[in-house]
Amino acid sequence: MGARSSHAAVIPDADGIRRETGFSQASLLRLHHRFRALDGNNKGYLSRTDLQQIGALAVNPLGDRIIDSFFPDGNQRVDFSGFVRILAHFRPVEEEDPAMRDPKQPEPLNSRMNKLRFAFQLYDLDRDGKISRHEMLQVLRLMVGVQVTEEQLESIADRTVQEADEDGDGAVSFLEFTKSLEKMNVEQKMSIRILK
Amino acid sequence: MFLLLPFDSLIVNLLGISLTVLFTLLLVFIIVPAIFGVSFGIRKLYMKTLLKIFAWATLRMERGAKEKNHQLYKPYTNGIIAKDPTSLEEEIKEIRRSGSSKVLDNTPEFELSDIFYFCRKGMETIMDDEVTKRFSAEELESWNLLSRTNYNFQYISLRLTVLWGLGVLIRYCFLLPLRIALAFTGISLLVVGTTLVGYLPNGRFKEFLSKHVHLMCYRICVRALTAIITYHDRKNRPRNGGLCVANHTSPIDVIILASDGYYAMVGQVHGGLMGVIQRAMVKACPHVWFERSEVKDRHLVAKRLTEHVQDKSKLPILIFPEGTCINNTSVMMFKKGSFEIGATVYPVAIKYDPQFGDAFWNSSKYGMVTYLLRMMTSWAIVCSVWYLPPMTREKDEDAVQFANRVKSAIARQGGLVDLLWDGGLKREKVKDTFKEEQQKLYSKMIVGNHEDRSRS
């Protein structure tokens, strides 16, 4: 029993999080509410199992990879600030003049570069800054399951790496990745709008 | 010592008088109308007064929030993010179209950008998914003076606190003992009454008495919860040989339906008080109780249910196909077992108004006793019951489709969201077959239907 209020005093370091992620106070409250709903036994942090309980995420072919992105560097727990930091990548980009932005401030988490970097990391499992042919195959296998044969998948992986690879090292670096997606409306496709 | 004596007897006298008054009130205003099935309208008046008070309380809180230049936290039951209802194919085509300058034809191929679709969809479910929020109590948009539903503590003024304190006093010191007394009366009358009726020889008289004993006791229990129920379309009430199917929010559903109709219950045999009640009830009329071991055997369950519905003299069976309690904002997958036995199904939609007291039983959070205490210290349980027209399985329909048809009808009538997800997700993980469906859809986009081999 007892109330489950989500006002700002309950969120640790709310101001710091707001500055870092750019979320409004209202959005932060909603995300905190969601965090506490996912945290089944009120531990104060989320574990992998908490996220795996989400049915709609478990049926997503890349579900496990997405969950992994919340637990970098071998962590087994993610607290609220870590949670929000990842979600901040998907904050819609506001219309602002890039020239106006203070160059001393770190790049906002939801910039185009950071969104692309997030997607790149879903491919680049070993975090070596390059998507090798093997890593490409692994992601493809996740997305198609048993529906496609090994040869078909290999030729798709080969072709994709060849098309994107410019310096001929047989892998796709982050720069090559961004170049092949330069026309893509990343800002819109990798954004989730939280209702006010 | 001598000074205490007259004081003592005064207290005792006061206690005696208040108890007598309480019991007279109980008898005249509550139990007697319950026996005859009439109502004085006291509960409706109570409801109206409460609504006015709640509206005032929310206004004060908004004023308090405005003074501090903040906004009240208002929960959204329909999700906190903006979603586009597009399919996998459409989305991925959109993404590819926006990314490449090539003319998009329908040749299957893979693009690096395809990953964006799964990535975003996955993140959306982390921020807000359809299922997780169904297993916790629905959130209210305006406060109802119960501390358990408050999300805006810091905006409560002194006046509101006083009002809240008054509310606590009324609920815990007046309503709670009254309700406990009523519940006790109701349950003991049920046990005693059905046992006595059980001694009579089978026949019309026994049936008549049994029906009325059941109805009377359920009506007393309804008043024990201060449940204010509105029944719609009572002409569609379930008949003998049929199956009454309803959405499940809490064990109270049984009391609500059984106080307006005479049903045969289905369930597992419990120990303790529940077991005593179950054994007594089955003496007066045939209910279907299963031993714990029998519950796993689906054929046995189906057989016993079929036998029961085929006997037209037996009562309609009351069943909750969701299998678990859902928070009354949605209806989840109906288990197909009850829809296979071929009886006429009488769907019933139950919608609670959480403003006066949330009836949802979050079994992972509260045990039965805590739950009942919470129910008895709420303002009231207000709900609407709709009896839908009977449905039968059509020739070209299988049990699952029939179950979904009934579920949609119930969801539509009750204003609930119709979900395909299994309520069992409360405790178990989702099956892999759903993931395979997604993978199949996506494979078609990158390799086609085993026709196109990729060019080198």
PDB file of C-alpha atoms in Angstrom, chain B residues 239-400:
ATOM      1  CA  ARG B 239     -30.117 -19.650 -19.247  1.00  0.00           C
ATOM      2  CA  ASN B 240     -29.758 -23.252 -18.213  1.00  0.00           C
ATOM      3  CA  GLY B 241     -27.420 -25.322 -20.319  1.00  0.00           C
ATOM      4  CA  GLY B 242     -25.376 -22.319 -21.337  1.00  0.00           C
ATOM      5  CA  LEU B 243     -21.990 -20.933 -20.531  1.00  0.00           C
ATOM      6  CA  CYS B 244     -21.631 -17.480 -19.056  1.00  0.00           C
ATOM      7  CA  VAL B 245     -18.349 -15.912 -20.119  1.00  0.00           C
ATOM      8  CA  ALA B 246     -16.989 -12.659 -18.689  1.00  0.00           C
ATOM      9  CA  ASN B 247     -13.797 -10.647 -18.471  1.00  0.00           C
ATOM     10  CA  HIS B 248     -11.895 -11.100 -15.245  1.00  0.00           C
ATOM     11  CA  THR B 249     -10.681  -8.337 -13.017  1.00  0.00           C
ATOM     12  CA  SER B 250     -10.952  -9.742  -9.528  1.00  0.00           C
ATOM     13  CA  PRO B 251     -12.638 -12.443  -7.458  1.00  0.00           C
ATOM     14  CA  ILE B 252     -15.377  -9.904  -6.772  1.00  0.00           C
ATOM     15  CA  ASP B 253     -16.632 -10.477 -10.335  1.00  0.00           C
ATOM     16  CA  VAL B 254     -18.210 -13.680  -9.072  1.00  0.00           C
ATOM     17  CA  ILE B 255     -20.157 -11.887  -6.350  1.00  0.00           C
ATOM     18  CA  ILE B 256     -21.306  -9.227  -8.764  1.00  0.00           C
ATOM     19  CA  LEU B 257     -22.654 -11.646 -11.332  1.00  0.00           C
ATOM     20  CA  ALA B 258     -24.036 -14.162  -8.879  1.00  0.00           C
ATOM     21  CA  SER B 259     -26.096 -11.544  -7.054  1.00  0.00           C
ATOM     22  CA  ASP B 260     -28.165 -11.053 -10.172  1.00  0.00           C
ATOM     23  CA  GLY B 261     -28.432 -14.580 -11.450  1.00  0.00           C
ATOM     24  CA  TYR B 262     -28.200 -18.163 -10.335  1.00  0.00           C
ATOM     25  CA  TYR B 263     -25.038 -19.807 -11.675  1.00  0.00           C
ATOM     26  CA  ALA B 264     -23.033 -22.953 -11.284  1.00  0.00           C
ATOM     27  CA  MET B 265     -19.476 -22.128 -10.380  1.00  0.00           C
ATOM     28  CA  VAL B 266     -16.357 -23.736 -11.755  1.00  0.00           C
ATOM     29  CA  GLY B 267     -13.101 -23.811  -9.923  1.00  0.00           C
ATOM     30  CA  GLN B 268     -10.400 -25.538  -8.009  1.00  0.00           C
ATOM     31  CA  VAL B 269     -11.090 -26.939  -4.583  1.00  0.00           C
ATOM     32  CA  HIS B 270      -9.377 -24.771  -1.989  1.00  0.00           C
ATOM     33  CA  GLY B 271      -8.593 -25.378   1.625  1.00  0.00           C
ATOM     34  CA  GLY B 272      -9.559 -23.198   4.540  1.00  0.00           C
ATOM     35  CA  LEU B 273     -12.543 -20.882   4.517  1.00  0.00           C
ATOM     36  CA  MET B 274     -12.973 -21.078   0.737  1.00  0.00           C
ATOM     37  CA  GLY B 275     -13.111 -24.856   0.987  1.00  0.00           C
ATOM     38  CA  VAL B 276     -15.808 -24.700   3.636  1.00  0.00           C
ATOM     39  CA  ILE B 277     -17.884 -22.383   1.468  1.00  0.00           C
ATOM     40  CA  GLN B 278     -17.366 -24.567  -1.591  1.00  0.00           C
ATOM     41  CA  ARG B 279     -18.389 -27.754   0.174  1.00  0.00           C
ATOM     42  CA  ALA B 280     -21.505 -26.119   1.600  1.00  0.00           C
ATOM     43  CA  MET B 281     -22.561 -24.625  -1.729  1.00  0.00           C
ATOM     44  CA  VAL B 282     -22.328 -27.891  -3.583  1.00  0.00           C
ATOM     45  CA  LYS B 283     -24.802 -29.482  -1.167  1.00  0.00           C
ATOM     46  CA  ALA B 284     -27.569 -27.192  -2.309  1.00  0.00           C
ATOM     47  CA  CYS B 285     -26.971 -27.307  -6.045  1.00  0.00           C
ATOM     48  CA  PRO B 286     -24.417 -28.849  -8.392  1.00  0.00           C
ATOM     49  CA  HIS B 287     -21.297 -26.726  -8.860  1.00  0.00           C
ATOM     50  CA  VAL B 288     -18.246 -28.023 -10.695  1.00  0.00           C
ATOM     51  CA  TRP B 289     -15.279 -28.184  -8.371  1.00  0.00           C
ATOM     52  CA  PHE B 290     -12.024 -29.764  -9.478  1.00  0.00           C
ATOM     53  CA  GLU B 291      -9.282 -31.257  -7.408  1.00  0.00           C
ATOM     54  CA  ARG B 292      -5.889 -29.649  -7.937  1.00  0.00           C
ATOM     55  CA  SER B 293      -4.623 -32.717  -9.815  1.00  0.00           C
ATOM     56  CA  GLU B 294      -7.613 -32.772 -12.145  1.00  0.00           C
ATOM     57  CA  VAL B 295      -7.144 -29.180 -13.254  1.00  0.00           C
ATOM     58  CA  LYS B 296      -4.150 -30.066 -15.431  1.00  0.00           C
ATOM     59  CA  ASP B 297      -6.115 -32.711 -17.330  1.00  0.00           C
ATOM     60  CA  ARG B 298      -7.828 -30.696 -20.029  1.00  0.00           C
ATOM     61  CA  HIS B 299      -9.860 -33.603 -21.346  1.00  0.00           C
ATOM     62  CA  LEU B 300     -11.308 -34.311 -17.938  1.00  0.00           C
ATOM     63  CA  VAL B 301     -12.216 -30.678 -17.446  1.00  0.00           C
ATOM     64  CA  ALA B 302     -13.837 -30.512 -20.876  1.00  0.00           C
ATOM     65  CA  LYS B 303     -15.738 -33.740 -20.217  1.00  0.00           C
ATOM     66  CA  ARG B 304     -17.200 -32.571 -16.927  1.00  0.00           C
ATOM     67  CA  LEU B 305     -18.169 -29.205 -18.359  1.00  0.00           C
ATOM     68  CA  THR B 306     -19.816 -30.842 -21.361  1.00  0.00           C
ATOM     69  CA  GLU B 307     -21.785 -33.195 -19.122  1.00  0.00           C
ATOM     70  CA  HIS B 308     -22.966 -30.255 -17.090  1.00  0.00           C
ATOM     71  CA  VAL B 309     -24.150 -28.105 -19.990  1.00  0.00           C
ATOM     72  CA  GLN B 310     -25.886 -30.994 -21.694  1.00  0.00           C
ATOM     73  CA  ASP B 311     -28.134 -31.467 -18.682  1.00  0.00           C
ATOM     74  CA  LYS B 312     -30.717 -28.753 -19.250  1.00  0.00           C
ATOM     75  CA  SER B 313     -31.856 -28.843 -15.681  1.00  0.00           C
ATOM     76  CA  LYS B 314     -28.464 -27.698 -14.518  1.00  0.00           C
ATOM     77  CA  LEU B 315     -27.543 -24.076 -14.100  1.00  0.00           C
ATOM     78  CA  PRO B 316     -25.475 -21.984 -16.519  1.00  0.00           C
ATOM     79  CA  ILE B 317     -21.771 -22.231 -15.783  1.00  0.00           C
ATOM     80  CA  LEU B 318     -19.875 -19.094 -14.906  1.00  0.00           C
ATOM     81  CA  ILE B 319     -16.405 -19.044 -16.408  1.00  0.00           C
ATOM     82  CA  PHE B 320     -13.592 -16.514 -16.883  1.00  0.00           C
ATOM     83  CA  PRO B 321     -11.592 -17.587 -19.925  1.00  0.00           C
ATOM     84  CA  GLU B 322      -8.756 -15.117 -19.469  1.00  0.00           C
ATOM     85  CA  GLY B 323      -7.490 -17.324 -16.696  1.00  0.00           C
ATOM     86  CA  THR B 324      -6.034 -14.471 -14.675  1.00  0.00           C
ATOM     87  CA  CYS B 325      -6.970 -11.042 -13.370  1.00  0.00           C
ATOM     88  CA  ILE B 326      -6.438  -8.151 -15.780  1.00  0.00           C
ATOM     89  CA  ASN B 327      -6.716  -4.528 -14.746  1.00  0.00           C
ATOM     90  CA  ASN B 328      -9.994  -3.803 -16.558  1.00  0.00           C
ATOM     91  CA  THR B 329      -8.564  -1.553 -19.249  1.00  0.00           C
ATOM     92  CA  SER B 330      -8.296  -4.383 -21.742  1.00  0.00           C
ATOM     93  CA  VAL B 331      -9.401  -7.916 -22.501  1.00  0.00           C
ATOM     94  CA  MET B 332      -6.688 -10.499 -23.101  1.00  0.00           C
ATOM     95  CA  MET B 333      -6.655 -13.786 -24.904  1.00  0.00           C
ATOM     96  CA  PHE B 334      -9.498 -16.149 -24.055  1.00  0.00           C
ATOM     97  CA  LYS B 335      -8.420 -19.735 -23.489  1.00  0.00           C
ATOM     98  CA  LYS B 336     -10.129 -21.868 -26.063  1.00  0.00           C
ATOM     99  CA  GLY B 337     -11.083 -24.765 -23.747  1.00  0.00           C
ATOM    100  CA  SER B 338     -14.524 -23.469 -22.808  1.00  0.00           C
ATOM    101  CA  PHE B 339     -15.318 -22.641 -26.418  1.00  0.00           C
ATOM    102  CA  GLU B 340     -14.745 -26.167 -27.633  1.00  0.00           C
ATOM    103  CA  ILE B 341     -17.567 -27.828 -25.741  1.00  0.00           C
ATOM    104  CA  GLY B 342     -20.284 -26.592 -28.055  1.00  0.00           C
ATOM    105  CA  ALA B 343     -22.619 -24.861 -25.644  1.00  0.00           C
ATOM    106  CA  THR B 344     -24.357 -21.543 -26.172  1.00  0.00           C
ATOM    107  CA  VAL B 345     -22.164 -18.773 -24.865  1.00  0.00           C
ATOM    108  CA  TYR B 346     -23.676 -15.828 -23.035  1.00  0.00           C
ATOM    109  CA  PRO B 347     -21.007 -13.102 -22.988  1.00  0.00           C
ATOM    110  CA  VAL B 348     -21.013 -10.605 -20.164  1.00  0.00           C
ATOM    111  CA  ALA B 349     -18.928  -7.429 -20.047  1.00  0.00           C
ATOM    112  CA  ILE B 350     -17.980  -5.998 -16.659  1.00  0.00           C
ATOM    113  CA  LYS B 351     -16.503  -2.519 -16.462  1.00  0.00           C
ATOM    114  CA  TYR B 352     -15.482  -1.021 -13.144  1.00  0.00           C
ATOM    115  CA  ASP B 353     -15.278   2.679 -12.507  1.00  0.00           C
ATOM    116  CA  PRO B 354     -11.944   3.043 -10.698  1.00  0.00           C
ATOM    117  CA  GLN B 355     -12.866   6.469  -9.364  1.00  0.00           C
ATOM    118  CA  PHE B 356     -14.412   5.047  -6.213  1.00  0.00           C
ATOM    119  CA  GLY B 357     -12.165   2.113  -5.609  1.00  0.00           C
ATOM    120  CA  ASP B 358     -10.082  -0.010  -7.913  1.00  0.00           C
ATOM    121  CA  ALA B 359     -11.270  -3.590  -7.912  1.00  0.00           C
ATOM    122  CA  PHE B 360      -8.272  -5.048  -9.750  1.00  0.00           C
ATOM    123  CA  TRP B 361      -6.482  -7.767  -7.809  1.00  0.00           C
ATOM    124  CA  ASN B 362      -2.763  -7.525  -8.414  1.00  0.00           C
ATOM    125  CA  SER B 363      -2.005 -11.004  -7.129  1.00  0.00           C
ATOM    126  CA  SER B 364       1.741 -10.524  -7.354  1.00  0.00           C
ATOM    127  CA  LYS B 365       1.530  -7.535  -5.047  1.00  0.00           C
ATOM    128  CA  TYR B 366      -1.275  -8.306  -2.613  1.00  0.00           C
ATOM    129  CA  GLY B 367      -2.539 -11.480  -1.017  1.00  0.00           C
ATOM    130  CA  MET B 368      -6.243 -12.179  -0.720  1.00  0.00           C
ATOM    131  CA  VAL B 369      -6.649 -10.752   2.770  1.00  0.00           C
ATOM    132  CA  THR B 370      -4.809  -7.505   1.974  1.00  0.00           C
ATOM    133  CA  TYR B 371      -6.842  -7.233  -1.183  1.00  0.00           C
ATOM    134  CA  LEU B 372     -10.149  -7.620   0.653  1.00  0.00           C
ATOM    135  CA  LEU B 373      -9.070  -5.049   3.209  1.00  0.00           C
ATOM    136  CA  ARG B 374      -8.250  -2.610   0.440  1.00  0.00           C
ATOM    137  CA  MET B 375     -11.633  -3.235  -1.119  1.00  0.00           C
ATOM    138  CA  MET B 376     -13.406  -2.680   2.141  1.00  0.00           C
ATOM    139  CA  THR B 377     -11.582   0.565   2.827  1.00  0.00           C
ATOM    140  CA  SER B 378     -12.288   2.091  -0.565  1.00  0.00           C
ATOM    141  CA  TRP B 379     -15.213   4.387  -1.040  1.00  0.00           C
ATOM    142  CA  ALA B 380     -17.253   1.960  -3.095  1.00  0.00           C
ATOM    143  CA  ILE B 381     -17.002  -0.463  -5.964  1.00  0.00           C
ATOM    144  CA  VAL B 382     -18.911   0.938  -8.904  1.00  0.00           C
ATOM    145  CA  CYS B 383     -19.407  -1.104 -12.009  1.00  0.00           C
ATOM    146  CA  SER B 384     -21.576  -1.702 -15.032  1.00  0.00           C
ATOM    147  CA  VAL B 385     -22.565  -5.121 -16.243  1.00  0.00           C
ATOM    148  CA  TRP B 386     -23.769  -5.677 -19.780  1.00  0.00           C
ATOM    149  CA  TYR B 387     -25.463  -8.927 -20.744  1.00  0.00           C
ATOM    150  CA  LEU B 388     -24.703  -9.476 -24.415  1.00  0.00           C
ATOM    151  CA  PRO B 389     -26.905 -11.550 -26.744  1.00  0.00           C
ATOM    152  CA  PRO B 390     -26.015 -15.250 -26.809  1.00  0.00           C
ATOM    153  CA  MET B 391     -23.497 -16.537 -29.347  1.00  0.00           C
ATOM    154  CA  THR B 392     -22.903 -19.972 -30.783  1.00  0.00           C
ATOM    155  CA  ARG B 393     -19.997 -21.346 -32.741  1.00  0.00           C
ATOM    156  CA  GLU B 394     -20.571 -21.156 -36.467  1.00  0.00           C
ATOM    157  CA  LYS B 395     -19.885 -24.034 -38.826  1.00  0.00           C
ATOM    158  CA  ASP B 396     -16.714 -22.707 -40.396  1.00  0.00           C
ATOM    159  CA  GLU B 397     -15.274 -21.343 -37.190  1.00  0.00           C
ATOM    160  CA  ASP B 398     -12.820 -23.104 -34.949  1.00  0.00           C
ATOM    161  CA  ALA B 399     -12.681 -22.683 -31.187  1.00  0.00           C
ATOM    162  CA  VAL B 400      -9.980 -20.011 -31.296  1.00  0.00           C
TER     163      VAL B 400
END
